[in-house]
Tab-separated table of C-alpha atoms in Angstrom:
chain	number	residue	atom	x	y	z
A	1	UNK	CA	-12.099	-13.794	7.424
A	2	UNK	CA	-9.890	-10.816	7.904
A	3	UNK	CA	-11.070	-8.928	5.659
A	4	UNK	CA	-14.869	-9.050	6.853
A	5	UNK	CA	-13.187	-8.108	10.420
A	6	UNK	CA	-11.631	-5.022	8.703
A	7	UNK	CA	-14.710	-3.947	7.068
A	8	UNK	CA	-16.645	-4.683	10.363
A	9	UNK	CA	-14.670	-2.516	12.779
A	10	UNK	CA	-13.998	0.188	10.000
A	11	UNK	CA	-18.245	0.601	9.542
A	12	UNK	CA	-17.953	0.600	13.814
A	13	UNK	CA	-15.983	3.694	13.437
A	14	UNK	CA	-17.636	5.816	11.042
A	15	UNK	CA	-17.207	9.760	11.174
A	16	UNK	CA	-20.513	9.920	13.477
A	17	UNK	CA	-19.357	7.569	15.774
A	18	UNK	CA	-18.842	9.042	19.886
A	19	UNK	CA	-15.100	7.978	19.202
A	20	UNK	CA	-14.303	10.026	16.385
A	21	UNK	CA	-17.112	13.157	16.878
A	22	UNK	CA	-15.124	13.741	20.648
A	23	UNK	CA	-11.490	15.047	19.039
A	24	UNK	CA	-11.553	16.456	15.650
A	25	UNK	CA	-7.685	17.508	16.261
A	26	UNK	CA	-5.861	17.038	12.976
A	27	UNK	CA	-3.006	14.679	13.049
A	28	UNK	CA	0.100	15.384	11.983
A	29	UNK	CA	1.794	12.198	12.710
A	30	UNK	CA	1.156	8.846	14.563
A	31	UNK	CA	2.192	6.971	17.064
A	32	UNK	CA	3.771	3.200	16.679
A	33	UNK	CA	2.605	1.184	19.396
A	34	UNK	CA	4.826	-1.360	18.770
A	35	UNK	CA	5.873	-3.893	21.423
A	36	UNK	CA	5.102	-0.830	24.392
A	37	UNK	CA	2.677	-3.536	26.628
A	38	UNK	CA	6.641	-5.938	26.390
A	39	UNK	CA	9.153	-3.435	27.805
A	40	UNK	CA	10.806	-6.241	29.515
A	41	UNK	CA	11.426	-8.324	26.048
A	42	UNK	CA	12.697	-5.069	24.408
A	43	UNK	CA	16.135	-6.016	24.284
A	44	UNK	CA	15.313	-9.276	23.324
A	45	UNK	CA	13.370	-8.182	20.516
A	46	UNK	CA	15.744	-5.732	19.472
A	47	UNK	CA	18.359	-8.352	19.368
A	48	UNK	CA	16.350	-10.413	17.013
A	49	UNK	CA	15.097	-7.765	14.903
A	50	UNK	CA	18.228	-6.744	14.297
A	51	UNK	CA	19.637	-10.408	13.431
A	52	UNK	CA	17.279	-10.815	10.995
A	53	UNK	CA	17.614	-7.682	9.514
A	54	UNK	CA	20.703	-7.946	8.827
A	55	UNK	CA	21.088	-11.552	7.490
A	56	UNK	CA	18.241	-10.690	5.119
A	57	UNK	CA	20.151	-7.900	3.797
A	58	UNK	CA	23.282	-9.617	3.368
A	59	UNK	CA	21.221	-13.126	2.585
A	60	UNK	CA	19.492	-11.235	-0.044
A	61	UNK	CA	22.400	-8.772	-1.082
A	62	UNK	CA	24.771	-11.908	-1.404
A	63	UNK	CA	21.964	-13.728	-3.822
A	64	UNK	CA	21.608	-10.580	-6.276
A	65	UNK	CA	25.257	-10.296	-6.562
A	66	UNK	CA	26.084	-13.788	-7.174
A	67	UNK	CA	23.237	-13.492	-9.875
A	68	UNK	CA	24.945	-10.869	-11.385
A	69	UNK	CA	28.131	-11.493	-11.605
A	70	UNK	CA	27.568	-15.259	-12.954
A	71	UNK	CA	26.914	-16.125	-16.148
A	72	UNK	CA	25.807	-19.596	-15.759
A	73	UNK	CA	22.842	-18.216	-13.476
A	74	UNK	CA	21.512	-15.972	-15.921
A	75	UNK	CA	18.481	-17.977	-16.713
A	76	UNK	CA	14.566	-17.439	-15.768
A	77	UNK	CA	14.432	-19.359	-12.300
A	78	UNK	CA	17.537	-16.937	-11.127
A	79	UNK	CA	16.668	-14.126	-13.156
A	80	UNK	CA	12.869	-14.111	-10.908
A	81	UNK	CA	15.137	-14.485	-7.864
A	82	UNK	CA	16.829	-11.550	-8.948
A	83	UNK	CA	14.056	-9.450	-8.041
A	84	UNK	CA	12.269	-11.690	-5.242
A	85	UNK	CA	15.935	-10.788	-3.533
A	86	UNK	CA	15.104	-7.241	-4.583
A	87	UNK	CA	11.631	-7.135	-2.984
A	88	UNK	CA	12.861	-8.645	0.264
A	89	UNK	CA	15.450	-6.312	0.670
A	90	UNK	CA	12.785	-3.428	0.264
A	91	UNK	CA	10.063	-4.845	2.535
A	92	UNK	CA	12.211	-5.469	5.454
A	93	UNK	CA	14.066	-1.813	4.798
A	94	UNK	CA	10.631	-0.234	4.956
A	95	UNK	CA	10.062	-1.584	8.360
A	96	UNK	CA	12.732	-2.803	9.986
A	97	UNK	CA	14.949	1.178	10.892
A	98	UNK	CA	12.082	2.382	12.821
A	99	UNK	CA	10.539	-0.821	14.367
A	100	UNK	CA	14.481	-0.959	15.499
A	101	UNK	CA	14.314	2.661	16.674
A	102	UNK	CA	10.841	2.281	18.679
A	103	UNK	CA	12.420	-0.709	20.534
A	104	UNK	CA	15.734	1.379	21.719
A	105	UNK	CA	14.008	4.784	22.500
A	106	UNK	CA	11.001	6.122	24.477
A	107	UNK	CA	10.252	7.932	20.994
A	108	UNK	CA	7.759	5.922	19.017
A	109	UNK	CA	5.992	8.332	16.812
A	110	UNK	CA	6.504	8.564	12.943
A	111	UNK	CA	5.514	11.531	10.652
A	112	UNK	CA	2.270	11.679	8.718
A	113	UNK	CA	4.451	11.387	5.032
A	114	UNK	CA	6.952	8.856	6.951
A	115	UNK	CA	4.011	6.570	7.675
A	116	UNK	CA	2.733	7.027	4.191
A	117	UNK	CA	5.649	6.434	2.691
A	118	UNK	CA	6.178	3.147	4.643
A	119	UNK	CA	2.273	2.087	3.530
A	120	UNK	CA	3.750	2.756	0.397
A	121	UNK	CA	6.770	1.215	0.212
A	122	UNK	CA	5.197	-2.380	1.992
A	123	UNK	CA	2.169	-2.176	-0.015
A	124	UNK	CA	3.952	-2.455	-2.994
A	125	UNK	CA	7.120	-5.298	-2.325
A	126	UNK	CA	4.426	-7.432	-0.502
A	127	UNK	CA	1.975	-6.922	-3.724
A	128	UNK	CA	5.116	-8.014	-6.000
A	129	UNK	CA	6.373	-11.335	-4.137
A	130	UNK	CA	2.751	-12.471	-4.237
A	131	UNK	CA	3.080	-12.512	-7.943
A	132	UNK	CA	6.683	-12.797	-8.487
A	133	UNK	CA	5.864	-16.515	-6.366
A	134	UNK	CA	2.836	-17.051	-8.985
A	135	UNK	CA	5.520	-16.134	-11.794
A	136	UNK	CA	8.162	-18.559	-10.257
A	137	UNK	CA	5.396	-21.324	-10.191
A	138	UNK	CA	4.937	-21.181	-13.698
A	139	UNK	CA	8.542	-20.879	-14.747
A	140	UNK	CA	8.823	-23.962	-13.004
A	141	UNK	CA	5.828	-25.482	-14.579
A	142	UNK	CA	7.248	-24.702	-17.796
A	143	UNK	CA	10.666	-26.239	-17.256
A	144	UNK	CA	8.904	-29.509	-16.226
A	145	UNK	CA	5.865	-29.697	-18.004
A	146	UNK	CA	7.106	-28.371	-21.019
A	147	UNK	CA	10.893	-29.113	-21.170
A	148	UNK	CA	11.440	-28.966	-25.461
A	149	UNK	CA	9.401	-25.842	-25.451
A	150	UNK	CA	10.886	-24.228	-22.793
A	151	UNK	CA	13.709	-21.782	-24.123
A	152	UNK	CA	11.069	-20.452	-26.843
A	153	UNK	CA	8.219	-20.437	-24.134
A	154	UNK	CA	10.589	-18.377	-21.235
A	155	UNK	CA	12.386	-16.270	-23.699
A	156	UNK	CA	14.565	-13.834	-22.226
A	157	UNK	CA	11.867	-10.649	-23.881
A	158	UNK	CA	8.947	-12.519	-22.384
A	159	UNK	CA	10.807	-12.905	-18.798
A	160	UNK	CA	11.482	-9.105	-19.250
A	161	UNK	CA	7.932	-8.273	-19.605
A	162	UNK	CA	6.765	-10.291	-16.961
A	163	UNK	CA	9.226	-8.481	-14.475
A	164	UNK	CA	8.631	-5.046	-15.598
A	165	UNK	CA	4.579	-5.700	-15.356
A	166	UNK	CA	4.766	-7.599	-11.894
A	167	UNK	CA	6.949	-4.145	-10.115
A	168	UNK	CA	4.420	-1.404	-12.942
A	169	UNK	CA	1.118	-3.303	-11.806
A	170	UNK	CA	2.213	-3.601	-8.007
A	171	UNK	CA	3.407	0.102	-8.386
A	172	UNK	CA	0.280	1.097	-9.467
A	173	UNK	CA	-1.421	-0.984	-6.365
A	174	UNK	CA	0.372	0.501	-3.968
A	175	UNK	CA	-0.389	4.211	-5.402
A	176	UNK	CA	-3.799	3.112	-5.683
A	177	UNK	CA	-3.995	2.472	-1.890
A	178	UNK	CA	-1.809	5.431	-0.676
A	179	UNK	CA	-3.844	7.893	-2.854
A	180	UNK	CA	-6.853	6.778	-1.116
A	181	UNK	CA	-5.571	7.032	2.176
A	182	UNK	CA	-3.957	10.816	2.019
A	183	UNK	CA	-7.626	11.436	0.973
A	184	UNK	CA	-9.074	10.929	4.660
A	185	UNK	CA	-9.209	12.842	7.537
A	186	UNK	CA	-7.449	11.490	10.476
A	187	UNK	CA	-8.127	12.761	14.339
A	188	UNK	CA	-6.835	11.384	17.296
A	189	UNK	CA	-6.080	9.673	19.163
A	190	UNK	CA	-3.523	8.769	16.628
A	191	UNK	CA	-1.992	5.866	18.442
A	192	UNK	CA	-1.354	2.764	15.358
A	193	UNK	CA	-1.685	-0.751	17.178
A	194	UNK	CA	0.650	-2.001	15.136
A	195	UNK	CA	5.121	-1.671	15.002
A	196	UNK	CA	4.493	-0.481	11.311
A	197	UNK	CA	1.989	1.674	8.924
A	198	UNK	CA	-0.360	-1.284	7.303
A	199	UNK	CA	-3.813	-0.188	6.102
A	200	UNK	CA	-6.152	-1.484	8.147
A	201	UNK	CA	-5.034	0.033	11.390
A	202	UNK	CA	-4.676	3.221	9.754
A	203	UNK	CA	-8.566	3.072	8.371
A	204	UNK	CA	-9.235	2.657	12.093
A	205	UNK	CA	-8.499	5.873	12.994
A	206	UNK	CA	-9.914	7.770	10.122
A	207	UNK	CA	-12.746	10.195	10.726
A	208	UNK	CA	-14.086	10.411	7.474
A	209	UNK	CA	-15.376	7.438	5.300
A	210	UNK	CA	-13.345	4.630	4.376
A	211	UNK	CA	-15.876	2.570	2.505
A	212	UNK	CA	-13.884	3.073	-1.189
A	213	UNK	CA	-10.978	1.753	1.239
A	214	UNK	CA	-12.374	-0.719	2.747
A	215	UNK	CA	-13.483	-2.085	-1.008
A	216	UNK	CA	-10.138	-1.773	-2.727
A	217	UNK	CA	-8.282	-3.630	0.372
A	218	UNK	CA	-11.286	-7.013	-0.698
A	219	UNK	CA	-10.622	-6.076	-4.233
A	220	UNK	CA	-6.545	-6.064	-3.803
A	221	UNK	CA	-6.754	-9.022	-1.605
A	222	UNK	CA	-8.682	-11.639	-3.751
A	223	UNK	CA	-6.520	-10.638	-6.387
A	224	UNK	CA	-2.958	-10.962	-4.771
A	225	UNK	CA	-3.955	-13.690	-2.141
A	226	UNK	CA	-6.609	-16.026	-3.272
A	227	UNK	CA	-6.212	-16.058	-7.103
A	228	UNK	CA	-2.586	-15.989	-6.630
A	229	UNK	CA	-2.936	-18.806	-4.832
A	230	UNK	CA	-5.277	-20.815	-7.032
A	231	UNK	CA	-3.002	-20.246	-9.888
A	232	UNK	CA	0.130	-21.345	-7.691
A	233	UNK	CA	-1.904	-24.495	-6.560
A	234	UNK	CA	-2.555	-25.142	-10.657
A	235	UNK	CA	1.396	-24.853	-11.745
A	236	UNK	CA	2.344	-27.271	-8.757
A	237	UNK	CA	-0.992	-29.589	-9.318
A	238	UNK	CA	0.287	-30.309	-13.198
A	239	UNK	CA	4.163	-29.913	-12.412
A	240	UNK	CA	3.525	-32.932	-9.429
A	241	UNK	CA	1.505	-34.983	-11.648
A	242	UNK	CA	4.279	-34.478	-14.344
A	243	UNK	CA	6.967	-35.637	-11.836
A	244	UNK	CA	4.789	-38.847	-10.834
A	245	UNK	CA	4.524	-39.262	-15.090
A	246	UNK	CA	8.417	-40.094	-14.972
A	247	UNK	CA	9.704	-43.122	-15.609
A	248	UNK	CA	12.790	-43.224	-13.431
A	249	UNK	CA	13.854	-42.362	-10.027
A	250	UNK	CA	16.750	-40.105	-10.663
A	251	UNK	CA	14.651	-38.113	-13.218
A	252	UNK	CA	11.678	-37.471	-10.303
A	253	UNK	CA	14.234	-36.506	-8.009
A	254	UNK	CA	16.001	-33.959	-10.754
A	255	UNK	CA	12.780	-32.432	-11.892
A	256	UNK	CA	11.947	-32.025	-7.676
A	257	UNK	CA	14.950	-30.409	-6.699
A	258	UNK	CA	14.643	-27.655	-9.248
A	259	UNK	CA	11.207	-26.645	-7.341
A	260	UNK	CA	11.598	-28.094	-4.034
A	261	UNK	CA	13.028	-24.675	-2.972
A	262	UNK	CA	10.435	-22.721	-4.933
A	263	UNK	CA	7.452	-24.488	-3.306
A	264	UNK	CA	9.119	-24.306	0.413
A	265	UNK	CA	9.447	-20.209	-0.086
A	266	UNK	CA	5.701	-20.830	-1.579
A	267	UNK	CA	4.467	-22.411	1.563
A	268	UNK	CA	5.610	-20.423	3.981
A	269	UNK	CA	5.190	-16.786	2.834
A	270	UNK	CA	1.528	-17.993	2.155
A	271	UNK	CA	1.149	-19.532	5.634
A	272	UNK	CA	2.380	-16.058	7.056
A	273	UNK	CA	-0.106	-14.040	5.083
A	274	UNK	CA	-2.799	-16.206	4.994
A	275	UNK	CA	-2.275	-16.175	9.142
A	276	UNK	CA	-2.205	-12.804	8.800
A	277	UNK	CA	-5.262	-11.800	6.637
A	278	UNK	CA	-7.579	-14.360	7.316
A	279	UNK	CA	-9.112	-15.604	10.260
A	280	UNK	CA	-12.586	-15.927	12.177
A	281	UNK	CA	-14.050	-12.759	13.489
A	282	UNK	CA	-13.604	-13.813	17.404
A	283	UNK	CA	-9.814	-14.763	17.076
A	284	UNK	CA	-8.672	-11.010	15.530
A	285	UNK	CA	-6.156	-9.372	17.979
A	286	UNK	CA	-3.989	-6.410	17.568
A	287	UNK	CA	-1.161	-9.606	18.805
A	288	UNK	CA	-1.654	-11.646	16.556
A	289	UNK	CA	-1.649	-9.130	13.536
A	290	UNK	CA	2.018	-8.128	14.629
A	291	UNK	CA	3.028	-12.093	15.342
A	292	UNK	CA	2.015	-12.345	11.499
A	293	UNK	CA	3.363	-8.517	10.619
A	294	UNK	CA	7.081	-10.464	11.807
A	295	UNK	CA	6.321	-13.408	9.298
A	296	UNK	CA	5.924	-12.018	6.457
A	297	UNK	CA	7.925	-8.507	6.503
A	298	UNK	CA	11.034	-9.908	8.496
A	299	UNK	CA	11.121	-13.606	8.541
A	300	UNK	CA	10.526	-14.790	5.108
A	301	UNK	CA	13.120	-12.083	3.353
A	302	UNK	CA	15.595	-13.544	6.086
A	303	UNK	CA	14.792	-17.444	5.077
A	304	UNK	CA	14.158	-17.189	1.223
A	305	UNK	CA	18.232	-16.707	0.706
A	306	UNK	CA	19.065	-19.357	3.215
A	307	UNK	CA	16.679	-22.132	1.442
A	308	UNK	CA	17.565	-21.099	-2.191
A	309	UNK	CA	21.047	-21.377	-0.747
A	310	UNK	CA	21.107	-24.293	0.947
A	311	UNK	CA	19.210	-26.467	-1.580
A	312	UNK	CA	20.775	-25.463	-4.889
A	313	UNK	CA	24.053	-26.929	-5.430
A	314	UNK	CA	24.379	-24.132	-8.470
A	315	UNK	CA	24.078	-21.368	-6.226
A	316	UNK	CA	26.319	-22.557	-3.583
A	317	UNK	CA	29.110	-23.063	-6.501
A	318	UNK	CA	28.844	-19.799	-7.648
A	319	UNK	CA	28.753	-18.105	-3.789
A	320	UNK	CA	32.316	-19.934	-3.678
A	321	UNK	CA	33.518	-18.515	-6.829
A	322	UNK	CA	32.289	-14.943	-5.933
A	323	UNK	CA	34.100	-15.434	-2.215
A	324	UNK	CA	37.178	-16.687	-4.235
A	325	UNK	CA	37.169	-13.548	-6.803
A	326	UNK	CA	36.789	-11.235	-3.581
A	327	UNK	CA	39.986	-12.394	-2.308
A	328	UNK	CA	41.835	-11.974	-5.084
């Protein structure tokens, strides 16, 4: 697993280490390595960065406003897609300007706060779409499972509280892990093997001890990525076995469209992270963590609009509506 890797290589490069003990020069700010061994795809790559940057803004941007400005949507299911749209937008923002900016100029570095800001920033709208997802899943089980009880069950004060302690708690995650990095020492070289500020690079090229780090990244992770998971793979295990319960056909394919989309956004942002943050020990690569870095901080914000969009007939009415009022 990943997370063994980190904790491996982090223990390699303790402050006694020949690496660290030969240049004790403070850093003031790092350097993004980026896609620098590619120069030749750099246009390509900036092409498609940019693409996807911006139909995940205006995929995402179009999705809050449609919420918004239509009361018929104003139930849980949108009202959690409200703020997924809300966490894509800020997760792709915190990366994409200066991965953007690296590709186009020779300039690469970022500032010591800038890089903290951006572990910041990504720490915490990755944190919350784990468990807005797991918050999604049981809306849905809810709706299915439990359709008389449902209204009093996902009252609009309960949906409230669930929002407001999925972006406190992730908040609080995110500080958590910041706080603990500003506390190290960094030396150089200073070079991040990575187009973005993610922890465990960073705890790389620390030259004082990252074990409380290194403890709260396993801690954070089981948390937002394996018991996440689990309780995902629960809702869906007792909201398919509801679905198979059903005695007709049009009433299993009614109760599947309303979280077919849920449990394609589901799959894939947890294929890109689990990719990403777990693997053997002999397979980690500085490549592959960027491939998955793309996958989960650029290409699922640019998808999730398209599939809620394309599968919902409810949201596709109202996009037309909001397209008709902005003519008029």
């Amino acid at each position: 697993m990943k997370l063994w890797v980190e904790i491996h290589l982090i223990v390699l490069e303790t402050p006694f280490s020949p690496r660290t003990m030969s240049n004790q020069t403070p850093v003031t700010e790092f350097i993004l390595q980026g896609f620098s061994e590619h120069p030749e795809y750099h246009v390509l790559l900036f092409s498609c960065f940019l693409s996807l940057y911006s139909v995940a803004l205006i995929g995402n941007i179009l999705i809050i406003l449609t919420i918004t400005f239509n009361p018929g949507l104003h139930t849980p299911m949108y009202f959690f897609l409200f703020n997924l749209a809300t966490m894509d937008i800020i997760c792709t923002s915190s990366i994409m300007p200066k991965a953007l900016e690296g590709l186009m100029s020779k300039d690469s570095s970022i500032s010591y706060w800038g890089c903290m800001a951006q572990l910041y920033f990504l720490t915490w709208s990755a944190s919350s779409e784990l468990l807005l997802l797991t918050v999604m899943a049981y809306d849905r089980y809810a709706a299915i499972c439990h359709p008389l009880h449902y209204s009093t069950t996902m009252s609009k004060a309960f949906c409230y509280k669930l929002a407001t302690g999925v972006w406190v708690l992730c908040a609080f995650n995110a500080a958590i892990h910041t706080g603990l990095m500003l506390r190290l020492n960094f030396c150089s070289p200073n070079v991040i093997t990575h187009f973005f500020c993610e922890a465990p690079p960073l705890l790389l090229l620390s030259c004082s001890s990252t074990y409380v780090n290194s403890i709260m990244i396993v801690l954070a992770d089981a948390f937002y990525g394996i018991l996440n998971f689990l309780m995902t793979i629960v809702s869906y295990g007792f909201i398919i076995s509801s679905i198979l319960k059903m005695r007709t056909a049009e009433g299993k394919k009614k109760a599947f469209s309303t979280c077919s989309s849920h449990l394609i956004v589901v799959c894939m942002y947890y294929t890109a992270v689990f990719y990403a943050y777990i693997s053997p020990v002999s397979s980690y690569s500085a490549e592959k963590s960027k491939l998955a870095g793309v996958l989960y901080t650029m290409v699922s914000p640019t998808l999730n609009p398209l599939i809620y969009t394309l599968r919902n007939k409810e949201v596709k009415a109202a996009l037309r509506k909001l397209f008709a009022f902005s003519r008029n």
